[in-house]
């Protein structure tokens, strides 16, 4: 895939250079035509000849056509820029620069609301799974992905259907690039509009705005009258000047009167074109997204269902396309000179307002439905990204009382792929104790298991050669933080986490618990830690749960539990040319080595 993306990037650059040249040529012609229009109107006013007026009219029409053609080229350049940005992000995922992505999902991390596994497993936030795989640009798509990764949104009943859809999308490289590029266009368009109009904020939906909307249930009759009056006044004045020899300055007078009549009720016009302001400029992009879905042939049931939602919704594509057409006409007026001419002579804004008003009355909820469909694809294609940049496989999820984690070639998706170490292991039984020297890989191993199980339960492929697991509820106690304002110490915060695990296990739910505890009770003294850990682990392992704990306390390796056996694994270090090194491979049995003094010496804190 990487080589193909690099080739596409080169093609895009060549096309961009070609369009840039055409863009400059059209801009030059626009200027020439504009100057011709100015000269012709000056000649008309001075000599009162009909020929300059004809030239002026032709020049204005030509100028408007060139403005539209120029805008089309700008749209093509925007498409190239968007696709180039998408390709760049994929390439950054291959060379581990993805941590520079602006969108890391941090806005979904909310204290006392977001599940703790999001923090412990780097599901959201800087250097997170969300930051690596997210390709959603709509707020709905981003939220669906964040909710799926943190199990806030329960997708457990559709794991197989989602897996089929995700793996199918991973094989549709062209579709994914085109879909994300169209979505990226919306983002870049908003950034461009914000740059050009920094004060033009999107209006919030408030009670006051809702009340305004109620008042605008019909298009005002006086607006219909002005729509007719403005162009008629100008046409009559031009005819009188040409036929009766009146002072040409009267045309300017009628033009200014047209501007006043058109721009006077601007606030009311803006209320009527609210949907156009919010979606109109990007309607073509939304249409393209829906069109891509409707035209693609899918095999998985979930994707076929989304496809049918687009095709089966009466008039959905037509409605979005109509708004795009209205938006295209409205975009012509973004040129201040063209807007002034169209408003003063024809009352242009009234026609745009009428078209937008009629569209909104008929298609009020179309965009909500469209965004829901688009966000479903965005969430699934985000999960598909992993299989495009990593070696993945289908996990085997079993629904049985036998709690066994059987893994081969399991590795962490967020670690650099040229150095990441995979592990093979078969972990069973109610309690597993992992010991090992500092920095040897104990915590990373637990996170590797958990983050891949998260992927599996969302329907995604996992980073392994094979991974067989029971369906479980995941609990973690890893990055335990104190809460100074709440008066909670690190030790007490950890107790609260383990209490939550114990309460779930005591319920003896049909869904077993996976309890992952890193350095249990490290926030207290060694005597209390060992006693407390023994009590807590005995209690947890007596229920329908699999408990995996890392510790430096070897006393826990001999803990007696109801099953009579604690499984022991360890990680260890080795020395090469007096240099401390690690192989990050899990091994049977308890650890027999220590390296704390060696690490202190490396840091210069111990001399001997």
C-alpha positions as semicolon CSV with decimal commas, in nm:
position;residue;x (nm);y (nm);z (nm)
1;X;0,000;0,000;0,000
2;X;0,278;0,243;0,090
3;X;0,436;0,238;-0,258
4;X;0,098;0,292;-0,422
5;X;0,031;0,594;-0,200
6;X;0,367;0,748;-0,289
7;X;0,288;0,708;-0,660
8;X;-0,056;0,868;-0,613
9;X;0,108;1,158;-0,432
10;X;0,336;1,224;-0,732
11;X;0,039;1,219;-0,972
12;X;-0,149;1,466;-0,753
13;X;0,146;1,706;-0,754
14;X;0,168;1,704;-1,136
15;X;-0,206;1,768;-1,165
16;X;-0,184;2,050;-0,910
17;X;0,087;2,225;-1,113
18;X;-0,127;2,199;-1,428
19;X;-0,435;2,341;-1,256
20;X;-0,236;2,621;-1,093
21;X;-0,131;2,741;-1,439
22;X;-0,489;2,731;-1,565
23;X;-0,605;2,911;-1,251
24;X;-0,363;3,197;-1,317
25;X;-0,465;3,226;-1,684
26;X;-0,836;3,245;-1,598
27;X;-0,763;3,506;-1,330
28;X;-0,588;3,719;-1,593
29;X;-0,885;3,690;-1,833
30;X;-1,121;3,784;-1,549
31;X;-0,926;4,103;-1,492
32;X;-0,927;4,190;-1,863
33;X;-1,303;4,134;-1,895
34;X;-1,364;4,339;-1,581
35;X;-1,162;4,629;-1,723
36;X;-1,354;4,607;-2,053
37;X;-1,681;4,630;-1,856
38;X;-1,559;4,939;-1,671
39;X;-1,444;5,112;-1,989
40;X;-1,766;5,030;-2,175
41;X;-1,987;5,172;-1,899
42;X;-1,774;5,486;-1,894
43;X;-1,809;5,523;-2,272
44;X;-2,184;5,463;-2,248
45;X;-2,230;5,734;-1,984
46;X;-2,022;5,983;-2,184
47;X;-2,151;5,918;-2,538
48;X;-2,494;5,763;-2,470
49;X;-2,433;5,499;-2,735
50;X;-2,606;5,161;-2,724
51;X;-2,296;4,970;-2,842
52;X;-2,095;5,029;-2,519
53;X;-2,401;4,917;-2,320
54;X;-2,418;4,594;-2,521
55;X;-2,047;4,541;-2,465
56;X;-2,098;4,608;-2,094
57;X;-2,377;4,350;-2,070
58;X;-2,174;4,091;-2,261
59;X;-1,870;4,168;-2,040
60;X;-2,073;4,124;-1,722
61;X;-2,208;3,790;-1,842
62;X;-1,858;3,684;-1,948
63;X;-1,717;3,795;-1,613
64;X;-1,976;3,592;-1,421
65;X;-1,900;3,285;-1,638
66;X;-1,526;3,327;-1,575
67;X;-1,590;3,366;-1,202
68;X;-1,781;3,037;-1,208
69;X;-1,512;2,863;-1,414
70;X;-1,246;3,002;-1,181
71;X;-1,442;2,865;-0,886
72;X;-1,457;2,522;-1,053
73;X;-1,079;2,518;-1,088
74;X;-1,051;2,623;-0,725
75;X;-1,277;2,330;-0,633
76;X;-1,053;2,090;-0,826
77;X;-0,748;2,230;-0,648
78;X;-0,926;2,187;-0,316
79;X;-0,998;1,823;-0,405
80;X;-0,631;1,762;-0,485
81;X;-0,524;1,931;-0,163
82;X;-0,768;1,720;0,037
83;X;-0,658;1,393;-0,122
84;X;-0,293;1,487;-0,074
85;X;-0,360;1,552;0,296
86;X;-0,529;1,212;0,333
87;X;-0,240;1,032;0,161
88;X;0,012;1,220;0,375
89;X;-0,164;1,102;0,691
90;X;-0,153;0,741;0,576
91;X;0,219;0,773;0,501
92;X;0,272;0,930;0,844
93;X;0,110;0,624;1,000
94;X;0,373;0,407;0,836
95;X;0,670;0,611;0,961
96;X;0,536;0,667;1,314
97;X;0,469;1,040;1,266
98;X;0,099;0,988;1,341
99;X;0,153;1,128;1,690
100;X;0,160;1,472;1,525
101;X;-0,204;1,444;1,414
102;X;-0,407;1,730;1,563
103;X;-0,713;1,519;1,637
104;X;-0,633;1,280;1,920
105;X;-0,980;1,258;2,073
106;X;-0,879;1,446;2,389
107;X;-1,211;1,634;2,382
108;X;-1,384;1,306;2,469
109;X;-1,177;1,259;2,786
110;X;-1,407;1,388;3,059
111;X;-1,331;1,345;3,425
112;X;-1,562;1,105;3,610
113;X;-1,744;1,031;3,283
114;X;-1,502;0,863;3,044
115;X;-1,429;0,497;3,135
116;X;-1,089;0,459;3,303
117;X;-0,967;0,212;3,040
118;X;-0,947;0,508;2,799
119;X;-0,665;0,649;3,011
120;X;-0,498;0,321;3,105
121;X;-0,488;0,179;2,752
122;X;-0,428;0,502;2,555
123;X;-0,759;0,469;2,374
124;X;-0,809;0,847;2,365
125;X;-0,576;1,144;2,396
126;X;-0,214;1,204;2,288
127;X;-0,039;0,900;2,132
128;X;-0,365;0,706;2,148
129;X;-0,541;0,447;1,937
130;X;-0,794;0,712;1,839
131;X;-0,517;0,939;1,714
132;X;-0,365;0,656;1,508
133;X;-0,674;0,528;1,330
134;X;-0,933;0,807;1,327
135;X;-1,036;0,920;0,977
136;X;-1,372;1,067;1,080
137;X;-1,427;1,436;1,009
138;X;-1,788;1,472;1,122
139;X;-1,846;1,521;1,494
140;X;-2,091;1,231;1,488
141;X;-1,834;0,998;1,331
142;X;-1,566;1,099;1,582
143;X;-1,800;1,043;1,873
144;X;-1,914;0,704;1,748
145;X;-1,551;0,591;1,721
146;X;-1,464;0,724;2,069
147;X;-1,774;0,563;2,220
148;X;-1,701;0,228;2,052
149;X;-1,339;0,221;2,172
150;X;-1,441;0,295;2,531
151;X;-1,750;0,067;2,524
152;X;-1,972;0,368;2,594
153;X;-2,153;0,252;2,282
154;X;-2,232;-0,119;2,307
155;X;-2,149;-0,300;1,982
156;X;-2,105;-0,644;2,139
157;X;-2,418;-0,788;1,975
158;X;-2,282;-0,717;1,627
159;X;-1,915;-0,818;1,656
160;X;-1,920;-1,060;1,361
161;X;-2,120;-0,826;1,137
162;X;-1,886;-0,539;1,220
163;X;-1,578;-0,754;1,157
164;X;-1,706;-0,846;0,809
165;X;-1,774;-0,479;0,732
166;X;-1,439;-0,356;0,868
167;X;-1,233;-0,615;0,682
168;X;-1,425;-0,548;0,360
169;X;-1,354;-0,176;0,390
170;X;-0,985;-0,246;0,452
171;X;-0,971;-0,411;0,110
172;X;-1,136;-0,111;-0,062
173;X;-0,839;0,125;-0,068
174;X;-0,972;0,348;-0,348
175;X;-1,311;0,382;-0,181
176;X;-1,153;0,474;0,153
177;X;-0,923;0,735;-0,004
178;X;-1,206;0,891;-0,206
179;X;-1,444;0,888;0,090
180;X;-1,200;1,046;0,334
181;X;-1,084;1,296;0,071
182;X;-1,443;1,415;0,018
183;X;-1,480;1,443;0,393
184;X;-1,147;1,625;0,419
185;X;-1,273;1,879;0,163
186;X;-1,542;1,984;0,411
187;X;-1,280;2,048;0,680
188;X;-1,051;2,242;0,448
189;X;-1,344;2,440;0,312
190;X;-1,443;2,543;0,665
191;X;-1,084;2,644;0,741
192;X;-1,072;2,849;0,421
193;X;-1,403;3,018;0,498
194;X;-1,294;3,089;0,856
195;X;-0,975;3,248;0,720
196;X;-1,169;3,466;0,475
197;X;-1,449;3,545;0,722
198;X;-1,305;3,523;1,076
199;X;-1,615;3,686;1,226
200;X;-1,863;3,459;1,050
201;X;-1,935;3,210;1,329
202;X;-2,193;2,937;1,286
203;X;-2,511;3,042;1,463
204;X;-2,598;2,832;1,764
205;X;-2,942;2,680;1,799
206;X;-3,098;2,877;2,084
207;X;-3,454;2,937;2,198
208;X;-3,441;3,277;2,032
209;X;-3,334;3,124;1,701
210;X;-3,601;2,855;1,732
211;X;-3,861;3,128;1,784
212;X;-3,738;3,305;1,471
213;X;-3,777;2,983;1,278
214;X;-4,138;2,952;1,387
215;X;-4,210;3,301;1,258
216;X;-4,068;3,214;0,916
217;X;-4,320;2,945;0,830
218;X;-4,404;3,117;0,502
219;X;-4,212;3,330;0,259
220;X;-4,324;3,697;0,309
221;X;-4,540;3,842;0,031
222;X;-4,345;4,169;0,037
223;X;-4,032;3,973;-0,058
224;X;-4,209;3,830;-0,361
225;X;-4,297;4,185;-0,460
226;X;-3,941;4,311;-0,420
227;X;-3,806;4,013;-0,617
228;X;-4,007;4,141;-0,911
229;X;-3,978;4,513;-0,839
230;X;-3,595;4,540;-0,827
231;X;-3,520;4,394;-1,174
232;X;-3,828;4,563;-1,330
233;X;-3,724;4,906;-1,201
234;X;-3,377;4,864;-1,348
235;X;-3,501;4,731;-1,683
236;X;-3,752;5,015;-1,716
237;X;-3,487;5,273;-1,631
238;X;-3,240;5,132;-1,886
239;X;-3,509;5,128;-2,156
240;X;-3,606;5,488;-2,076
241;X;-3,246;5,606;-2,088
242;X;-3,189;5,435;-2,421
243;X;-3,521;5,531;-2,581
244;X;-3,594;5,873;-2,430
245;X;-3,239;5,999;-2,397
246;X;-3,264;6,048;-2,022
247;X;-2,955;6,115;-1,814
248;X;-2,763;5,779;-1,780
249;X;-2,704;5,870;-1,417
250;X;-3,059;5,757;-1,351
251;X;-2,945;5,398;-1,411
252;X;-2,699;5,443;-1,127
253;X;-2,983;5,581;-0,914
254;X;-3,207;5,279;-0,982
255;X;-2,911;5,048;-0,920
256;X;-2,846;5,203;-0,577
257;X;-3,218;5,185;-0,499
258;X;-3,205;4,813;-0,587
259;X;-2,912;4,763;-0,350
260;X;-3,098;4,935;-0,066
261;X;-3,413;4,730;-0,127
262;X;-3,211;4,403;-0,143
263;X;-2,963;4,457;0,139
264;X;-3,199;4,639;0,375
265;X;-3,369;4,332;0,527
266;X;-3,039;4,137;0,544
267;X;-3,108;3,991;0,890
268;X;-3,432;3,830;0,773
269;X;-3,263;3,698;0,459
270;X;-2,985;3,543;0,670
271;X;-3,243;3,361;0,885
272;X;-3,397;3,214;0,572
273;X;-3,062;3,101;0,434
274;X;-2,938;2,950;0,764
275;X;-2,930;2,596;0,622
276;X;-2,744;2,727;0,318
277;X;-2,491;2,907;0,536
278;X;-2,437;2,597;0,749
279;X;-2,427;2,329;0,480
280;X;-2,459;2,490;0,137
281;X;-2,093;2,539;0,049
282;X;-2,017;2,178;0,147
283;X;-2,341;2,025;0,013
284;X;-2,158;1,900;-0,294
285;X;-1,910;1,719;-0,068
286;X;-2,189;1,560;0,136
287;X;-2,357;1,457;-0,189
288;X;-2,031;1,300;-0,308
289;X;-1,999;1,106;0,019
290;X;-2,351;0,967;-0,012
291;X;-2,300;0,899;-0,382
292;X;-1,984;0,701;-0,308
293;X;-2,180;0,486;-0,062
294;X;-2,472;0,432;-0,302
295;X;-2,247;0,344;-0,598
296;X;-2,019;0,102;-0,412
297;X;-2,102;-0,270;-0,418
298;X;-2,078;-0,417;-0,069
299;X;-2,088;-0,779;0,038
300;X;-2,114;-0,755;0,418
301;X;-2,463;-0,726;0,560
302;X;-2,384;-0,419;0,768
303;X;-2,246;-0,221;0,473
304;X;-2,530;-0,337;0,248
305;X;-2,771;-0,205;0,510
306;X;-2,599;0,136;0,508
307;X;-2,605;0,131;0,128
308;X;-2,979;0,064;0,135
309;X;-3,034;0,353;0,375
310;X;-2,896;0,587;0,108
311;X;-3,080;0,429;-0,184
312;X;-3,399;0,363;0,008
313;X;-3,439;0,710;0,155
314;X;-3,679;0,880;-0,081
315;X;-3,514;1,188;-0,230
316;X;-3,209;1,195;0,000
317;X;-2,948;1,230;-0,276
318;X;-3,175;1,460;-0,478
319;X;-3,228;1,690;-0,180
320;X;-2,856;1,719;-0,105
321;X;-2,783;1,779;-0,473
322;X;-3,045;2,056;-0,488
323;X;-2,889;2,231;-0,191
324;X;-2,551;2,199;-0,360
325;X;-2,693;2,370;-0,669
326;X;-2,837;2,652;-0,460
327;X;-2,504;2,678;-0,281
328;X;-2,319;2,699;-0,613
329;X;-2,536;2,994;-0,724
330;X;-2,489;3,155;-0,385
331;X;-2,112;3,113;-0,411
332;X;-2,111;3,337;-0,719
333;X;-2,209;3,623;-0,495
334;X;-1,902;3,569;-0,274
335;X;-1,721;3,795;-0,518
336;X;-1,815;4,141;-0,378
337;X;-1,833;4,309;-0,719
338;X;-2,048;4,034;-0,871
339;X;-2,266;4,030;-0,558
340;X;-2,321;4,406;-0,581
341;X;-2,414;4,389;-0,950
342;X;-2,652;4,095;-0,903
343;X;-2,815;4,246;-0,595
344;X;-2,853;4,598;-0,733
345;X;-2,988;4,498;-1,073
346;X;-3,176;4,175;-1,001
347;X;-3,242;4,149;-0,623
348;X;-3,028;3,833;-0,624
349;X;-3,040;3,766;-0,249
350;X;-3,420;3,731;-0,256
351;X;-3,401;3,453;-0,514
352;X;-3,136;3,270;-0,312
353;X;-3,344;3,313;0,005
354;X;-3,658;3,179;-0,165
355;X;-3,474;2,873;-0,298
356;X;-3,315;2,803;0,043
357;X;-3,646;2,858;0,224
358;X;-3,835;2,615;-0,001
359;X;-3,556;2,357;0,033
360;X;-3,554;2,380;0,410
361;X;-3,932;2,347;0,439
362;X;-3,926;2,027;0,236
363;X;-3,597;1,874;0,358
364;X;-3,557;1,996;0,716
365;X;-3,415;1,668;0,860
366;X;-3,225;1,548;0,552
367;X;-2,884;1,651;0,683
368;X;-2,932;1,479;1,018
369;X;-3,007;1,153;0,835
370;X;-2,716;1,208;0,596
371;X;-2,469;1,277;0,877
372;X;-2,582;0,965;1,061
373;X;-2,517;0,751;0,752
374;X;-2,181;0,916;0,682
375;X;-2,071;0,884;1,046
376;X;-2,146;0,508;1,042
377;X;-1,905;0,464;0,751
378;X;-1,647;0,692;0,914
379;X;-1,643;0,486;1,232
380;X;-1,608;0,156;1,047
381;X;-1,341;0,284;0,808
382;X;-1,142;0,422;1,104
383;X;-1,125;0,072;1,249
384;X;-1,035;-0,059;0,901
385;X;-0,727;0,166;0,896
386;X;-0,545;-0,065;1,137
387;X;-0,546;-0,355;0,890
388;X;-0,409;-0,124;0,619
389;X;-0,105;-0,019;0,824
390;X;-0,048;-0,319;1,053
391;X;-0,037;-0,697;1,023
392;X;-0,367;-0,812;1,169
393;X;-0,581;-1,122;1,201
394;X;-0,934;-1,218;1,294
395;X;-0,967;-1,280;1,669
396;X;-1,153;-1,584;1,796
397;X;-1,402;-1,484;2,062
398;X;-1,556;-1,769;2,258
399;X;-1,852;-1,757;2,494
400;X;-1,763;-2,019;2,751
401;X;-1,679;-2,059;3,118
402;X;-1,323;-2,164;3,036
403;X;-1,118;-1,848;3,091
404;X;-0,819;-1,887;2,862
405;X;-0,624;-1,624;2,672
406;X;-0,438;-1,801;2,394
407;X;-0,217;-1,572;2,188
408;X;0,051;-1,605;1,922
409;X;0,254;-1,317;1,781
410;X;0,053;-1,065;1,983
411;X;0,192;-0,711;1,967
412;X;0,094;-0,356;2,063
413;X;-0,054;-0,150;1,775
414;X;0,080;0,183;1,903
415;X;0,447;0,087;1,929
416;X;0,697;0,149;1,648
417;X;0,659;-0,142;1,410
418;X;1,030;-0,176;1,333
419;X;1,111;-0,240;1,701
420;X;0,791;-0,379;1,854
421;X;0,823;-0,724;2,013
422;X;0,544;-0,979;1,983
423;X;0,466;-1,244;2,242
424;X;0,323;-1,595;2,256
425;X;0,141;-1,709;2,566
426;X;-0,147;-1,915;2,695
427;X;-0,284;-1,769;3,016
428;X;-0,556;-1,945;3,209
429;X;-0,690;-1,975;3,558
430;X;-0,838;-1,717;3,793
431;X;-0,509;-1,551;3,898
432;X;-0,189;-1,480;3,707
433;X;0,102;-1,300;3,870
434;X;0,365;-1,141;3,646
435;X;0,694;-1,043;3,803
436;X;1,001;-0,895;3,646
437;X;1,268;-0,633;3,669
438;X;1,199;-0,265;3,604
439;X;1,135;-0,162;3,241
440;X;1,129;-0,527;3,130
441;X;0,783;-0,509;2,969
442;X;0,531;-0,629;3,231
443;X;0,291;-0,336;3,201
444;X;0,323;-0,314;2,823
445;X;0,233;-0,681;2,797
446;X;-0,088;-0,629;2,995
447;X;-0,176;-0,325;2,785
448;X;-0,107;-0,526;2,470
449;X;-0,357;-0,791;2,577
450;X;-0,619;-0,536;2,676
451;X;-0,598;-0,302;2,376
452;X;-0,626;-0,596;2,138
453;X;-0,925;-0,726;2,329
454;X;-1,083;-0,381;2,297
455;X;-1,028;-0,401;1,921
456;X;-1,173;-0,752;1,910
457;X;-1,489;-0,654;2,100
458;X;-1,549;-0,359;1,865
459;X;-1,541;-0,599;1,569
460;X;-1,193;-0,503;1,454
461;X;-0,906;-0,732;1,353
462;X;-0,629;-0,759;1,613
463;X;-0,251;-0,720;1,599
464;X;-0,145;-1,083;1,626
465;X;-0,091;-1,404;1,435
466;X;-0,373;-1,554;1,638
467;X;-0,566;-1,452;1,948
468;X;-0,833;-1,663;2,116
469;X;-1,020;-1,507;2,407
470;X;-1,342;-1,532;2,606
471;X;-1,592;-1,248;2,579
472;X;-1,521;-1,047;2,896
473;X;-1,575;-0,714;3,064
474;X;-1,241;-0,538;3,092
475;X;-1,134;-0,362;3,413
476;X;-0,797;-0,189;3,452
477;X;-0,598;-0,035;3,734
478;X;-0,283;0,104;3,576
479;X;-0,244;0,480;3,550
480;X;-0,399;0,552;3,886
481;X;-0,404;0,924;3,962
482;X;-0,475;1,107;4,284
483;X;-0,737;1,381;4,309
484;X;-0,613;1,666;4,527
485;X;-0,935;1,868;4,497
486;X;-1,142;1,564;4,585
487;X;-0,915;1,459;4,869
488;X;-0,834;1,123;4,711
489;X;-0,482;0,983;4,733
490;X;-0,329;0,753;4,475
491;X;-0,365;0,461;4,713
492;X;-0,732;0,530;4,780
493;X;-0,798;0,586;4,408
494;X;-0,657;0,239;4,343
495;X;-0,873;0,093;4,617
496;X;-1,181;0,244;4,450
497;X;-1,088;0,083;4,120
498;X;-1,036;-0,260;4,275
499;X;-1,360;-0,217;4,471
500;X;-1,543;-0,165;4,141
501;X;-1,393;-0,490;4,012
502;X;-1,491;-0,677;4,328
503;X;-1,849;-0,549;4,317
504;X;-1,886;-0,664;3,957
505;X;-1,738;-1,007;4,034
506;X;-1,967;-1,049;4,336
507;X;-2,267;-1,004;4,110
508;X;-2,153;-1,324;3,936
509;X;-2,250;-1,184;3,599
510;X;-2,278;-1,415;3,301
511;X;-2,003;-1,205;3,141
512;X;-1,673;-1,279;3,319
513;X;-1,440;-1,000;3,423
514;X;-1,083;-0,946;3,310
515;X;-0,907;-0,754;3,588
516;X;-0,569;-0,608;3,494
517;X;-0,383;-0,455;3,787
518;X;-0,040;-0,297;3,749
519;X;0,191;-0,290;4,055
520;X;-0,092;-0,352;4,299
521;X;-0,110;-0,111;4,593
522;X;0,223;0,050;4,508
523;X;0,105;0,365;4,687
524;X;0,150;0,225;5,038
525;X;0,417;0,058;5,253
526;X;0,538;-0,293;5,173
527;X;0,381;-0,465;5,476
528;X;0,033;-0,323;5,418
529;X;0,071;-0,367;5,043
530;X;0,134;-0,739;5,064
531;X;-0,146;-0,804;5,315
532;X;-0,392;-0,589;5,123
533;X;-0,293;-0,739;4,787
534;X;-0,339;-1,094;4,915
535;X;-0,689;-1,015;5,045
536;X;-0,795;-0,829;4,730
537;X;-0,658;-1,088;4,486
538;X;-0,809;-1,378;4,682
539;X;-1,147;-1,206;4,673
540;X;-1,131;-1,122;4,301
541;X;-1,008;-1,464;4,190
542;X;-1,288;-1,642;4,377
543;X;-1,550;-1,513;4,135
544;X;-1,620;-1,532;3,763
545;X;-1,302;-1,344;3,670
546;X;-0,954;-1,371;3,533
547;X;-0,710;-1,154;3,727
548;X;-0,369;-1,059;3,592
549;X;-0,146;-0,858;3,823
550;X;0,211;-0,729;3,798
551;X;0,417;-0,690;4,112
552;X;0,764;-0,676;4,263
553;X;0,637;-0,858;4,571
554;X;0,742;-1,220;4,530
555;X;0,518;-1,315;4,824
556;X;0,220;-1,291;4,586
557;X;0,370;-1,565;4,368
558;X;0,294;-1,818;4,641
559;X;-0,056;-1,693;4,719
560;X;-0,308;-1,965;4,800
561;X;-0,645;-1,917;4,632
562;X;-0,961;-2,128;4,608
563;X;-0,839;-2,302;4,292
564;X;-0,516;-2,384;4,474
565;X;-0,288;-2,252;4,201
566;X;-0,143;-1,918;4,097
567;X;0,004;-1,896;3,750
568;X;0,343;-1,726;3,746
569;X;0,510;-1,554;3,451
570;X;0,797;-1,311;3,433
571;X;1,005;-1,077;3,221
572;X;1,377;-1,037;3,270
573;X;1,682;-0,840;3,164
574;X;2,024;-0,942;3,039
575;X;2,362;-0,772;3,013
576;X;2,570;-0,726;2,701
577;X;2,907;-0,549;2,727
578;X;2,804;-0,420;3,070
579;X;2,492;-0,271;2,914
580;X;2,148;-0,346;3,052
581;X;1,915;-0,486;2,785
582;X;1,569;-0,645;2,759
583;X;1,414;-0,895;2,521
584;X;1,054;-0,809;2,633
585;X;0,954;-1,176;2,606
586;X;0,724;-1,335;2,860
587;X;0,857;-1,649;3,029
588;X;0,716;-1,913;3,259
589;X;0,769;-1,896;3,632
590;X;0,859;-1,614;3,869
591;X;1,141;-1,366;3,818
592;X;1,476;-1,444;3,979
593;X;1,669;-1,128;3,890
594;X;1,669;-0,761;3,990
595;X;1,796;-0,451;3,812
596;X;1,698;-0,149;4,022
597;X;2,055;-0,077;4,131
598;X;2,181;-0,107;3,772
599;X;1,921;0,147;3,655
600;X;2,010;0,384;3,941
601;X;2,373;0,353;3,841
602;X;2,287;0,426;3,477
603;X;2,112;0,743;3,594
604;X;2,420;0,848;3,789
605;X;2,246;0,826;4,125
606;X;2,459;0,537;4,258
607;X;2,834;0,527;4,225
608;X;2,904;0,162;4,313
